[in-house]
Amino acid sequence: MTQLQRTLVASELATCVFGQSWALCKLSESLTKVGKAEIMTSAIDYVNQAELQIRWITHEIETLQNRVLHLQTLLPCE
């Protein structure tokens, strides 16, 4: 559990440093003892957020691929 908590805290720090969600950034108190339920809830939240980001990135990739295909049809092929 301690290792999972440290990983979650490090993940929160990385998210804040890279500016992905400054408004939602809440740094955990890593020096105090955290309950197992809170650690598991944080882990589930992390997984849910990662899944949302993956879906968003997948959609963005599909959109860009469609734009490239459209532009390729407008340009003469050599």
PDB file of C-alpha atoms in Angstrom:
ATOM      1  CA  MET A   1       0.000   0.000   0.000  1.00  0.00           C
ATOM      2  CA  THR A   2       2.840   2.378   0.792  1.00  0.00           C
ATOM      3  CA  GLN A   3       4.382   1.873  -2.630  1.00  0.00           C
ATOM      4  CA  LEU A   4       1.003   2.454  -4.312  1.00  0.00           C
ATOM      5  CA  GLN A   5       0.545   5.673  -2.304  1.00  0.00           C
ATOM      6  CA  ARG A   6       4.017   6.894  -3.297  1.00  0.00           C
ATOM      7  CA  THR A   7       3.286   6.132  -6.954  1.00  0.00           C
ATOM      8  CA  LEU A   8      -0.006   8.028  -6.798  1.00  0.00           C
ATOM      9  CA  VAL A   9       1.657  11.041  -5.167  1.00  0.00           C
ATOM     10  CA  ALA A  10       4.416  10.997  -7.796  1.00  0.00           C
ATOM     11  CA  SER A  11       1.769  10.807 -10.509  1.00  0.00           C
ATOM     12  CA  GLU A  12      -0.066  13.805  -9.050  1.00  0.00           C
ATOM     13  CA  LEU A  13       3.189  15.763  -8.949  1.00  0.00           C
ATOM     14  CA  ALA A  14       3.989  14.881 -12.566  1.00  0.00           C
ATOM     15  CA  THR A  15       0.499  15.915 -13.662  1.00  0.00           C
ATOM     16  CA  CYS A  16       0.889  19.267 -11.919  1.00  0.00           C
ATOM     17  CA  VAL A  17       4.384  19.855 -13.267  1.00  0.00           C
ATOM     18  CA  PHE A  18       3.302  19.200 -16.845  1.00  0.00           C
ATOM     19  CA  GLY A  19       0.259  21.454 -16.422  1.00  0.00           C
ATOM     20  CA  GLN A  20      -2.407  18.944 -17.362  1.00  0.00           C
ATOM     21  CA  SER A  21      -4.777  19.878 -14.573  1.00  0.00           C
ATOM     22  CA  TRP A  22      -3.513  22.705 -12.366  1.00  0.00           C
ATOM     23  CA  ALA A  23      -7.051  23.542 -11.254  1.00  0.00           C
ATOM     24  CA  LEU A  24      -7.668  19.969 -10.119  1.00  0.00           C
ATOM     25  CA  CYS A  25      -4.205  19.442  -8.684  1.00  0.00           C
ATOM     26  CA  LYS A  26      -4.327  18.436  -5.032  1.00  0.00           C
ATOM     27  CA  LEU A  27      -1.105  17.209  -3.603  1.00  0.00           C
ATOM     28  CA  SER A  28      -1.485  14.388  -1.117  1.00  0.00           C
ATOM     29  CA  GLU A  29       0.141  14.626   2.257  1.00  0.00           C
ATOM     30  CA  SER A  30       2.778  11.961   1.760  1.00  0.00           C
ATOM     31  CA  LEU A  31       4.226  12.246   5.262  1.00  0.00           C
ATOM     32  CA  THR A  32       1.017  11.317   7.071  1.00  0.00           C
ATOM     33  CA  LYS A  33      -0.420   7.837   7.242  1.00  0.00           C
ATOM     34  CA  VAL A  34      -3.195   7.383   4.715  1.00  0.00           C
ATOM     35  CA  GLY A  35      -5.882   4.725   5.017  1.00  0.00           C
ATOM     36  CA  LYS A  36      -6.144   1.812   2.622  1.00  0.00           C
ATOM     37  CA  ALA A  37      -9.584   2.944   1.472  1.00  0.00           C
ATOM     38  CA  GLU A  38      -8.262   6.382   0.535  1.00  0.00           C
ATOM     39  CA  ILE A  39      -5.322   4.865  -1.331  1.00  0.00           C
ATOM     40  CA  MET A  40      -7.612   2.511  -3.262  1.00  0.00           C
ATOM     41  CA  THR A  41     -10.022   5.356  -4.054  1.00  0.00           C
ATOM     42  CA  SER A  42      -7.123   7.435  -5.350  1.00  0.00           C
ATOM     43  CA  ALA A  43      -5.925   4.508  -7.456  1.00  0.00           C
ATOM     44  CA  ILE A  44      -9.388   4.017  -8.959  1.00  0.00           C
ATOM     45  CA  ASP A  45      -9.634   7.751  -9.694  1.00  0.00           C
ATOM     46  CA  TYR A  46      -6.226   7.614 -11.361  1.00  0.00           C
ATOM     47  CA  VAL A  47      -7.248   4.681 -13.567  1.00  0.00           C
ATOM     48  CA  ASN A  48     -10.517   6.396 -14.527  1.00  0.00           C
ATOM     49  CA  GLN A  49      -8.665   9.595 -15.431  1.00  0.00           C
ATOM     50  CA  ALA A  50      -6.124   7.630 -17.477  1.00  0.00           C
ATOM     51  CA  GLU A  51      -8.929   5.891 -19.371  1.00  0.00           C
ATOM     52  CA  LEU A  52     -10.537   9.253 -20.158  1.00  0.00           C
ATOM     53  CA  GLN A  53      -7.241  10.608 -21.438  1.00  0.00           C
ATOM     54  CA  ILE A  54      -6.704   7.531 -23.604  1.00  0.00           C
ATOM     55  CA  ARG A  55     -10.183   7.914 -25.135  1.00  0.00           C
ATOM     56  CA  TRP A  56      -9.562  11.620 -25.788  1.00  0.00           C
ATOM     57  CA  ILE A  57      -6.157  10.947 -27.366  1.00  0.00           C
ATOM     58  CA  THR A  58      -7.607   8.128 -29.493  1.00  0.00           C
ATOM     59  CA  HIS A  59     -10.341  10.456 -30.743  1.00  0.00           C
ATOM     60  CA  GLU A  60      -7.772  13.165 -31.463  1.00  0.00           C
ATOM     61  CA  ILE A  61      -5.613  10.710 -33.452  1.00  0.00           C
ATOM     62  CA  GLU A  62      -8.632   9.587 -35.502  1.00  0.00           C
ATOM     63  CA  THR A  63      -9.582  13.203 -36.206  1.00  0.00           C
ATOM     64  CA  LEU A  64      -6.065  14.053 -37.350  1.00  0.00           C
ATOM     65  CA  GLN A  65      -5.855  10.925 -39.510  1.00  0.00           C
ATOM     66  CA  ASN A  66      -9.140  11.878 -41.196  1.00  0.00           C
ATOM     67  CA  ARG A  67      -7.833  15.390 -41.845  1.00  0.00           C
ATOM     68  CA  VAL A  68      -4.649  13.979 -43.385  1.00  0.00           C
ATOM     69  CA  LEU A  69      -6.671  11.652 -45.625  1.00  0.00           C
ATOM     70  CA  HIS A  70      -8.865  14.545 -46.724  1.00  0.00           C
ATOM     71  CA  LEU A  71      -5.846  16.724 -47.504  1.00  0.00           C
ATOM     72  CA  GLN A  72      -4.216  13.885 -49.421  1.00  0.00           C
ATOM     73  CA  THR A  73      -7.268  13.644 -51.666  1.00  0.00           C
ATOM     74  CA  LEU A  74      -6.948  17.347 -52.459  1.00  0.00           C
ATOM     75  CA  LEU A  75      -3.282  17.111 -53.441  1.00  0.00           C
ATOM     76  CA  PRO A  76      -2.156  15.407 -56.636  1.00  0.00           C
ATOM     77  CA  CYS A  77      -0.199  12.222 -55.983  1.00  0.00           C
ATOM     78  CA  GLU A  78       3.194  11.744 -57.573  1.00  0.00           C
TER      79      GLU A  78
END
